[in-house]
């Protein structure tokens, strides 16, 4: 990593957090892909209560595996990874899903933006350039509603509020290790970051369609995103009003 003065400093130790639930068909390739594109990173697969060979396939690919005793959901799995990053002194963490939708090259792009842009949280957006797999029609409706509402409240353009491909620096690691949403996790994590004053940015990425298995989010659930974000957005707006006018 090069400083503004032209000096070269070592990149911070990076932890790749891979959430996986019954992803035996893809997790090995995901681990290998991330290791190929982010040299020197430590890959931890958080096995969220899988009943198949997810943990064994991840270990065989060279990952460190944390097997949760039961399914905590995407939020609990992510927080487990962030707690490891905090407790072991990692300077950056990149979050990748175990279903093969997030190419290692795109995880590296998000991480590079974090390292070079002065941000605390960088999200990989499918919609900045509109390339690759853009999700199902029902989910795109939910994503669009969520993104518009978050844009209005956060005061900056948000195009992919539900993207799970994201990288965080020390402030983000500390925040998400301490508190991480449990329901509509990606959207609410952005609201939480905004509440805490983290510097958030997006970069364009290309994602793939799920390679194997089934998503844990059903089409009907995707339409609920907008309502949940509206509540969170209203809360964030109220918080900001109180901070601006304490008396």
PDB file of C-alpha atoms in Angstrom:
ATOM      1  CA  UNK A   1       0.000   0.000   0.000  1.00  0.00           C
ATOM      2  CA  UNK A   2       1.395   3.422  -0.994  1.00  0.00           C
ATOM      3  CA  UNK A   3       0.952   6.531   1.151  1.00  0.00           C
ATOM      4  CA  UNK A   4       0.298  10.050  -0.297  1.00  0.00           C
ATOM      5  CA  UNK A   5       4.039  10.724   0.149  1.00  0.00           C
ATOM      6  CA  UNK A   6       4.924   7.779  -2.050  1.00  0.00           C
ATOM      7  CA  UNK A   7       6.096   5.551   0.803  1.00  0.00           C
ATOM      8  CA  UNK A   8       5.170   1.899   0.751  1.00  0.00           C
ATOM      9  CA  UNK A   9       3.680   0.423   3.922  1.00  0.00           C
ATOM     10  CA  UNK A  10       2.593  -3.149   4.543  1.00  0.00           C
ATOM     11  CA  UNK A  11      -1.093  -3.831   3.939  1.00  0.00           C
ATOM     12  CA  UNK A  12      -3.008  -4.544   7.156  1.00  0.00           C
ATOM     13  CA  UNK A  13      -3.614  -8.183   8.025  1.00  0.00           C
ATOM     14  CA  UNK A  14      -6.814  -9.214   6.308  1.00  0.00           C
ATOM     15  CA  UNK A  15      -9.442 -11.726   7.351  1.00  0.00           C
ATOM     16  CA  UNK A  16     -11.855 -13.069   4.738  1.00  0.00           C
ATOM     17  CA  UNK A  17     -15.136 -14.016   6.427  1.00  0.00           C
ATOM     18  CA  UNK A  18     -17.075 -16.631   4.459  1.00  0.00           C
ATOM     19  CA  UNK A  19     -20.594 -17.358   5.713  1.00  0.00           C
ATOM     20  CA  UNK A  20     -21.821 -20.805   4.731  1.00  0.00           C
ATOM     21  CA  UNK A  21     -24.927 -22.895   5.364  1.00  0.00           C
ATOM     22  CA  UNK A  22     -25.047 -26.240   3.545  1.00  0.00           C
ATOM     23  CA  UNK A  23     -22.705 -25.046   0.798  1.00  0.00           C
ATOM     24  CA  UNK A  24     -20.671 -28.224   0.288  1.00  0.00           C
ATOM     25  CA  UNK A  25     -20.995 -27.841  -3.482  1.00  0.00           C
ATOM     26  CA  UNK A  26     -19.362 -24.404  -3.621  1.00  0.00           C
ATOM     27  CA  UNK A  27     -17.438 -23.539  -0.463  1.00  0.00           C
ATOM     28  CA  UNK A  28     -14.178 -25.210  -1.469  1.00  0.00           C
ATOM     29  CA  UNK A  29     -14.018 -23.266  -4.722  1.00  0.00           C
ATOM     30  CA  UNK A  30     -14.928 -20.036  -2.905  1.00  0.00           C
ATOM     31  CA  UNK A  31     -12.065 -20.480  -0.430  1.00  0.00           C
ATOM     32  CA  UNK A  32      -9.567 -21.263  -3.197  1.00  0.00           C
ATOM     33  CA  UNK A  33     -10.757 -18.278  -5.271  1.00  0.00           C
ATOM     34  CA  UNK A  34     -10.409 -15.826  -2.379  1.00  0.00           C
ATOM     35  CA  UNK A  35      -6.938 -17.132  -1.485  1.00  0.00           C
ATOM     36  CA  UNK A  36      -5.828 -16.802  -5.114  1.00  0.00           C
ATOM     37  CA  UNK A  37      -6.939 -13.177  -5.420  1.00  0.00           C
ATOM     38  CA  UNK A  38      -6.083 -11.868  -1.933  1.00  0.00           C
ATOM     39  CA  UNK A  39      -2.605 -13.244  -1.220  1.00  0.00           C
ATOM     40  CA  UNK A  40      -1.737 -13.582   2.438  1.00  0.00           C
ATOM     41  CA  UNK A  41      -5.272 -13.231   3.737  1.00  0.00           C
ATOM     42  CA  UNK A  42      -6.612 -15.613   6.345  1.00  0.00           C
ATOM     43  CA  UNK A  43      -9.872 -17.252   5.281  1.00  0.00           C
ATOM     44  CA  UNK A  44     -12.308 -18.261   8.002  1.00  0.00           C
ATOM     45  CA  UNK A  45     -15.452 -20.134   7.027  1.00  0.00           C
ATOM     46  CA  UNK A  46     -18.249 -19.696   9.541  1.00  0.00           C
ATOM     47  CA  UNK A  47     -20.265 -22.887   9.158  1.00  0.00           C
ATOM     48  CA  UNK A  48     -23.700 -21.781  10.308  1.00  0.00           C
ATOM     49  CA  UNK A  49     -25.099 -25.113  11.489  1.00  0.00           C
ATOM     50  CA  UNK A  50     -24.680 -27.025   8.224  1.00  0.00           C
ATOM     51  CA  UNK A  51     -25.860 -30.612   8.016  1.00  0.00           C
ATOM     52  CA  UNK A  52     -23.706 -31.519   5.008  1.00  0.00           C
ATOM     53  CA  UNK A  53     -19.956 -31.610   4.327  1.00  0.00           C
ATOM     54  CA  UNK A  54     -19.480 -27.818   4.237  1.00  0.00           C
ATOM     55  CA  UNK A  55     -16.936 -27.781   7.081  1.00  0.00           C
ATOM     56  CA  UNK A  56     -14.881 -30.652   5.669  1.00  0.00           C
ATOM     57  CA  UNK A  57     -14.781 -29.146   2.158  1.00  0.00           C
ATOM     58  CA  UNK A  58     -13.730 -25.761   3.556  1.00  0.00           C
ATOM     59  CA  UNK A  59     -10.888 -27.275   5.595  1.00  0.00           C
ATOM     60  CA  UNK A  60      -9.710 -29.281   2.610  1.00  0.00           C
ATOM     61  CA  UNK A  61      -9.451 -26.033   0.631  1.00  0.00           C
ATOM     62  CA  UNK A  62      -7.231 -24.491   3.308  1.00  0.00           C
ATOM     63  CA  UNK A  63      -9.700 -22.451   5.338  1.00  0.00           C
ATOM     64  CA  UNK A  64      -9.956 -22.136   9.058  1.00  0.00           C
ATOM     65  CA  UNK A  65     -13.434 -23.319  10.049  1.00  0.00           C
ATOM     66  CA  UNK A  66     -15.653 -22.218  12.907  1.00  0.00           C
ATOM     67  CA  UNK A  67     -18.640 -24.571  13.169  1.00  0.00           C
ATOM     68  CA  UNK A  68     -21.573 -23.048  15.031  1.00  0.00           C
ATOM     69  CA  UNK A  69     -23.558 -25.558  17.111  1.00  0.00           C
ATOM     70  CA  UNK A  70     -26.818 -24.465  15.489  1.00  0.00           C
ATOM     71  CA  UNK A  71     -27.997 -22.039  12.835  1.00  0.00           C
ATOM     72  CA  UNK A  72     -27.603 -18.423  14.009  1.00  0.00           C
ATOM     73  CA  UNK A  73     -28.541 -16.849  10.683  1.00  0.00           C
ATOM     74  CA  UNK A  74     -26.515 -14.570   8.420  1.00  0.00           C
ATOM     75  CA  UNK A  75     -26.128 -11.884  11.075  1.00  0.00           C
ATOM     76  CA  UNK A  76     -24.837 -14.226  13.753  1.00  0.00           C
ATOM     77  CA  UNK A  77     -22.427 -15.854  11.309  1.00  0.00           C
ATOM     78  CA  UNK A  78     -21.069 -12.481  10.195  1.00  0.00           C
ATOM     79  CA  UNK A  79     -20.636 -11.252  13.765  1.00  0.00           C
ATOM     80  CA  UNK A  80     -18.730 -14.428  14.628  1.00  0.00           C
ATOM     81  CA  UNK A  81     -16.242 -13.562  11.894  1.00  0.00           C
ATOM     82  CA  UNK A  82     -15.938  -9.934  12.973  1.00  0.00           C
ATOM     83  CA  UNK A  83     -15.272 -10.989  16.561  1.00  0.00           C
ATOM     84  CA  UNK A  84     -12.387 -13.128  15.347  1.00  0.00           C
ATOM     85  CA  UNK A  85     -11.070 -10.151  13.368  1.00  0.00           C
ATOM     86  CA  UNK A  86     -11.290  -7.894  16.429  1.00  0.00           C
ATOM     87  CA  UNK A  87      -9.870 -10.358  18.941  1.00  0.00           C
ATOM     88  CA  UNK A  88      -6.944 -11.362  16.734  1.00  0.00           C
ATOM     89  CA  UNK A  89      -5.988  -7.850  15.653  1.00  0.00           C
ATOM     90  CA  UNK A  90      -6.830  -7.922  11.949  1.00  0.00           C
ATOM     91  CA  UNK A  91      -6.718  -4.498  10.302  1.00  0.00           C
ATOM     92  CA  UNK A  92      -9.258  -5.300   7.574  1.00  0.00           C
ATOM     93  CA  UNK A  93     -11.995  -7.819   6.922  1.00  0.00           C
ATOM     94  CA  UNK A  94     -13.756  -8.712   3.700  1.00  0.00           C
ATOM     95  CA  UNK A  95     -17.117 -10.463   3.834  1.00  0.00           C
ATOM     96  CA  UNK A  96     -17.896 -13.087   1.177  1.00  0.00           C
ATOM     97  CA  UNK A  97     -20.812 -15.514   0.823  1.00  0.00           C
ATOM     98  CA  UNK A  98     -20.128 -19.223   0.497  1.00  0.00           C
ATOM     99  CA  UNK A  99     -22.518 -19.823  -2.404  1.00  0.00           C
ATOM    100  CA  UNK A 100     -20.122 -18.729  -5.145  1.00  0.00           C
ATOM    101  CA  UNK A 101     -21.870 -15.475  -6.072  1.00  0.00           C
ATOM    102  CA  UNK A 102     -18.921 -13.294  -5.016  1.00  0.00           C
ATOM    103  CA  UNK A 103     -15.832 -13.863  -7.198  1.00  0.00           C
ATOM    104  CA  UNK A 104     -12.474 -13.579  -5.459  1.00  0.00           C
ATOM    105  CA  UNK A 105     -11.418 -10.919  -7.972  1.00  0.00           C
ATOM    106  CA  UNK A 106     -14.349  -8.741  -6.903  1.00  0.00           C
ATOM    107  CA  UNK A 107     -13.615  -9.285  -3.218  1.00  0.00           C
ATOM    108  CA  UNK A 108     -10.095  -8.044  -3.956  1.00  0.00           C
ATOM    109  CA  UNK A 109     -11.525  -4.976  -5.725  1.00  0.00           C
ATOM    110  CA  UNK A 110     -13.672  -4.060  -2.714  1.00  0.00           C
ATOM    111  CA  UNK A 111     -10.715  -4.568  -0.385  1.00  0.00           C
ATOM    112  CA  UNK A 112      -8.440  -2.403  -2.565  1.00  0.00           C
ATOM    113  CA  UNK A 113     -11.022   0.405  -2.428  1.00  0.00           C
ATOM    114  CA  UNK A 114     -11.071   0.161   1.356  1.00  0.00           C
ATOM    115  CA  UNK A 115      -7.286   0.311   1.592  1.00  0.00           C
ATOM    116  CA  UNK A 116      -6.884   3.225  -0.786  1.00  0.00           C
ATOM    117  CA  UNK A 117      -9.920   5.415  -0.301  1.00  0.00           C
ATOM    118  CA  UNK A 118     -10.032   6.522   3.320  1.00  0.00           C
ATOM    119  CA  UNK A 119     -13.280   4.644   3.981  1.00  0.00           C
ATOM    120  CA  UNK A 120     -14.446   2.545   6.926  1.00  0.00           C
ATOM    121  CA  UNK A 121     -16.867   0.371   4.932  1.00  0.00           C
ATOM    122  CA  UNK A 122     -16.885  -0.359   1.201  1.00  0.00           C
ATOM    123  CA  UNK A 123     -19.781  -2.214  -0.436  1.00  0.00           C
ATOM    124  CA  UNK A 124     -19.572  -4.008  -3.776  1.00  0.00           C
ATOM    125  CA  UNK A 125     -22.517  -2.853  -5.900  1.00  0.00           C
ATOM    126  CA  UNK A 126     -24.027  -4.862  -8.741  1.00  0.00           C
ATOM    127  CA  UNK A 127     -25.914  -1.826 -10.005  1.00  0.00           C
ATOM    128  CA  UNK A 128     -23.298   0.904 -10.444  1.00  0.00           C
ATOM    129  CA  UNK A 129     -22.401  -0.615 -13.814  1.00  0.00           C
ATOM    130  CA  UNK A 130     -25.203  -3.172 -14.126  1.00  0.00           C
ATOM    131  CA  UNK A 131     -23.005  -6.105 -15.133  1.00  0.00           C
ATOM    132  CA  UNK A 132     -23.251  -9.783 -14.263  1.00  0.00           C
ATOM    133  CA  UNK A 133     -26.042 -11.412 -12.268  1.00  0.00           C
ATOM    134  CA  UNK A 134     -28.417  -8.769 -10.874  1.00  0.00           C
ATOM    135  CA  UNK A 135     -30.591 -11.049  -8.699  1.00  0.00           C
ATOM    136  CA  UNK A 136     -34.199 -12.136  -9.282  1.00  0.00           C
ATOM    137  CA  UNK A 137     -36.947  -9.670 -10.286  1.00  0.00           C
ATOM    138  CA  UNK A 138     -38.637  -9.859  -6.865  1.00  0.00           C
ATOM    139  CA  UNK A 139     -35.395  -9.229  -5.017  1.00  0.00           C
ATOM    140  CA  UNK A 140     -34.497  -6.350  -7.354  1.00  0.00           C
ATOM    141  CA  UNK A 141     -37.718  -4.604  -6.277  1.00  0.00           C
ATOM    142  CA  UNK A 142     -36.747  -4.926  -2.624  1.00  0.00           C
ATOM    143  CA  UNK A 143     -33.178  -3.807  -3.331  1.00  0.00           C
ATOM    144  CA  UNK A 144     -34.396  -0.759  -5.257  1.00  0.00           C
ATOM    145  CA  UNK A 145     -36.761   0.331  -2.463  1.00  0.00           C
ATOM    146  CA  UNK A 146     -34.114  -0.225   0.194  1.00  0.00           C
ATOM    147  CA  UNK A 147     -31.466   1.633  -1.761  1.00  0.00           C
ATOM    148  CA  UNK A 148     -33.679   4.668  -2.486  1.00  0.00           C
ATOM    149  CA  UNK A 149     -34.691   5.024   1.143  1.00  0.00           C
ATOM    150  CA  UNK A 150     -31.154   4.654   2.428  1.00  0.00           C
ATOM    151  CA  UNK A 151     -29.914   7.178  -0.122  1.00  0.00           C
ATOM    152  CA  UNK A 152     -32.417   9.754   1.117  1.00  0.00           C
ATOM    153  CA  UNK A 153     -31.580   9.275   4.772  1.00  0.00           C
ATOM    154  CA  UNK A 154     -27.814   8.832   4.499  1.00  0.00           C
ATOM    155  CA  UNK A 155     -27.458  11.844   2.213  1.00  0.00           C
ATOM    156  CA  UNK A 156     -25.461   9.916  -0.374  1.00  0.00           C
ATOM    157  CA  UNK A 157     -26.276   7.588  -3.234  1.00  0.00           C
ATOM    158  CA  UNK A 158     -26.749   3.926  -2.284  1.00  0.00           C
ATOM    159  CA  UNK A 159     -27.350   1.548  -5.191  1.00  0.00           C
ATOM    160  CA  UNK A 160     -27.037  -1.928  -3.651  1.00  0.00           C
ATOM    161  CA  UNK A 161     -28.220  -1.882  -0.050  1.00  0.00           C
ATOM    162  CA  UNK A 162     -28.465  -5.674   0.202  1.00  0.00           C
ATOM    163  CA  UNK A 163     -25.040  -6.609  -1.173  1.00  0.00           C
ATOM    164  CA  UNK A 164     -23.225  -9.044   1.089  1.00  0.00           C
ATOM    165  CA  UNK A 165     -19.855  -8.349  -0.540  1.00  0.00           C
ATOM    166  CA  UNK A 166     -18.233  -5.701   1.625  1.00  0.00           C
ATOM    167  CA  UNK A 167     -14.957  -4.802   3.320  1.00  0.00           C
ATOM    168  CA  UNK A 168     -14.367  -2.949   6.570  1.00  0.00           C
ATOM    169  CA  UNK A 169     -11.434  -1.375   8.373  1.00  0.00           C
ATOM    170  CA  UNK A 170     -10.729  -1.187  12.113  1.00  0.00           C
ATOM    171  CA  UNK A 171     -13.761   0.980  12.974  1.00  0.00           C
ATOM    172  CA  UNK A 172     -16.111  -1.321  11.096  1.00  0.00           C
ATOM    173  CA  UNK A 173     -14.587  -4.420  12.657  1.00  0.00           C
ATOM    174  CA  UNK A 174     -15.002  -2.974  16.154  1.00  0.00           C
ATOM    175  CA  UNK A 175     -18.608  -1.934  15.460  1.00  0.00           C
ATOM    176  CA  UNK A 176     -19.763  -5.188  13.868  1.00  0.00           C
ATOM    177  CA  UNK A 177     -17.987  -7.335  16.463  1.00  0.00           C
ATOM    178  CA  UNK A 178     -19.948  -5.486  19.130  1.00  0.00           C
ATOM    179  CA  UNK A 179     -23.306  -5.343  17.360  1.00  0.00           C
ATOM    180  CA  UNK A 180     -24.625  -6.862  14.130  1.00  0.00           C
ATOM    181  CA  UNK A 181     -28.241  -7.026  12.922  1.00  0.00           C
ATOM    182  CA  UNK A 182     -30.076 -10.338  12.990  1.00  0.00           C
ATOM    183  CA  UNK A 183     -32.891  -9.951  10.449  1.00  0.00           C
ATOM    184  CA  UNK A 184     -32.420  -8.024   7.187  1.00  0.00           C
ATOM    185  CA  UNK A 185     -28.762  -7.923   7.963  1.00  0.00           C
ATOM    186  CA  UNK A 186     -27.070  -6.151   5.048  1.00  0.00           C
ATOM    187  CA  UNK A 187     -29.530  -3.253   4.960  1.00  0.00           C
ATOM    188  CA  UNK A 188     -29.622  -2.783   8.711  1.00  0.00           C
ATOM    189  CA  UNK A 189     -25.826  -3.012   8.937  1.00  0.00           C
ATOM    190  CA  UNK A 190     -25.590   0.037   6.659  1.00  0.00           C
ATOM    191  CA  UNK A 191     -28.052   1.893   8.883  1.00  0.00           C
ATOM    192  CA  UNK A 192     -25.991   0.935  11.934  1.00  0.00           C
ATOM    193  CA  UNK A 193     -22.793   2.121  10.247  1.00  0.00           C
ATOM    194  CA  UNK A 194     -24.408   5.437   9.321  1.00  0.00           C
ATOM    195  CA  UNK A 195     -25.640   5.936  12.885  1.00  0.00           C
ATOM    196  CA  UNK A 196     -22.087   5.483  14.148  1.00  0.00           C
ATOM    197  CA  UNK A 197     -20.602   7.908  11.629  1.00  0.00           C
ATOM    198  CA  UNK A 198     -18.645   5.394   9.560  1.00  0.00           C
ATOM    199  CA  UNK A 199     -17.441   6.538   6.136  1.00  0.00           C
ATOM    200  CA  UNK A 200     -19.280   4.364   3.604  1.00  0.00           C
ATOM    201  CA  UNK A 201     -18.626   3.968  -0.126  1.00  0.00           C
ATOM    202  CA  UNK A 202     -19.633   1.689  -2.997  1.00  0.00           C
ATOM    203  CA  UNK A 203     -17.563   0.305  -5.860  1.00  0.00           C
ATOM    204  CA  UNK A 204     -18.857  -1.496  -8.954  1.00  0.00           C
ATOM    205  CA  UNK A 205     -18.565  -5.285  -8.951  1.00  0.00           C
ATOM    206  CA  UNK A 206     -19.749  -8.174 -11.081  1.00  0.00           C
ATOM    207  CA  UNK A 207     -21.471 -11.044  -9.301  1.00  0.00           C
ATOM    208  CA  UNK A 208     -22.442 -14.511 -10.434  1.00  0.00           C
ATOM    209  CA  UNK A 209     -25.657 -16.477 -10.106  1.00  0.00           C
ATOM    210  CA  UNK A 210     -25.742 -18.984  -7.247  1.00  0.00           C
ATOM    211  CA  UNK A 211     -23.860 -22.077  -8.415  1.00  0.00           C
ATOM    212  CA  UNK A 212     -25.458 -24.721  -6.222  1.00  0.00           C
ATOM    213  CA  UNK A 213     -28.142 -25.181  -3.553  1.00  0.00           C
ATOM    214  CA  UNK A 214     -30.942 -22.768  -2.650  1.00  0.00           C
ATOM    215  CA  UNK A 215     -30.978 -19.282  -1.217  1.00  0.00           C
ATOM    216  CA  UNK A 216     -32.234 -18.856   2.343  1.00  0.00           C
ATOM    217  CA  UNK A 217     -34.176 -15.745   1.208  1.00  0.00           C
ATOM    218  CA  UNK A 218     -37.450 -16.504  -0.574  1.00  0.00           C
ATOM    219  CA  UNK A 219     -39.013 -14.155  -3.157  1.00  0.00           C
ATOM    220  CA  UNK A 220     -41.833 -13.048  -0.839  1.00  0.00           C
ATOM    221  CA  UNK A 221     -39.300 -12.085   1.833  1.00  0.00           C
ATOM    222  CA  UNK A 222     -37.486  -9.812  -0.582  1.00  0.00           C
ATOM    223  CA  UNK A 223     -40.546  -7.549  -0.812  1.00  0.00           C
ATOM    224  CA  UNK A 224     -40.434  -6.994   2.954  1.00  0.00           C
ATOM    225  CA  UNK A 225     -37.041  -5.270   2.712  1.00  0.00           C
ATOM    226  CA  UNK A 226     -38.603  -1.921   1.835  1.00  0.00           C
ATOM    227  CA  UNK A 227     -40.837  -1.816   4.908  1.00  0.00           C
ATOM    228  CA  UNK A 228     -37.992  -2.823   7.246  1.00  0.00           C
ATOM    229  CA  UNK A 229     -35.685  -0.209   5.774  1.00  0.00           C
ATOM    230  CA  UNK A 230     -38.375   2.469   6.073  1.00  0.00           C
ATOM    231  CA  UNK A 231     -38.521   1.843   9.830  1.00  0.00           C
ATOM    232  CA  UNK A 232     -34.734   1.873  10.131  1.00  0.00           C
ATOM    233  CA  UNK A 233     -34.437   4.970   7.985  1.00  0.00           C
ATOM    234  CA  UNK A 234     -36.984   6.832  10.096  1.00  0.00           C
ATOM    235  CA  UNK A 235     -35.057   5.858  13.227  1.00  0.00           C
ATOM    236  CA  UNK A 236     -31.797   7.071  11.702  1.00  0.00           C
ATOM    237  CA  UNK A 237     -33.378  10.364  10.678  1.00  0.00           C
ATOM    238  CA  UNK A 238     -34.752  10.878  14.194  1.00  0.00           C
ATOM    239  CA  UNK A 239     -31.335  10.116  15.681  1.00  0.00           C
ATOM    240  CA  UNK A 240     -29.714  12.720  13.470  1.00  0.00           C
ATOM    241  CA  UNK A 241     -32.329  15.334  14.329  1.00  0.00           C
ATOM    242  CA  UNK A 242     -31.741  14.815  18.047  1.00  0.00           C
ATOM    243  CA  UNK A 243     -27.961  15.070  17.553  1.00  0.00           C
ATOM    244  CA  UNK A 244     -28.349  18.283  15.571  1.00  0.00           C
ATOM    245  CA  UNK A 245     -30.747  19.892  18.058  1.00  0.00           C
ATOM    246  CA  UNK A 246     -29.926  18.556  21.542  1.00  0.00           C
ATOM    247  CA  UNK A 247     -31.798  21.234  23.393  1.00  0.00           C
TER     248      UNK A 247
END
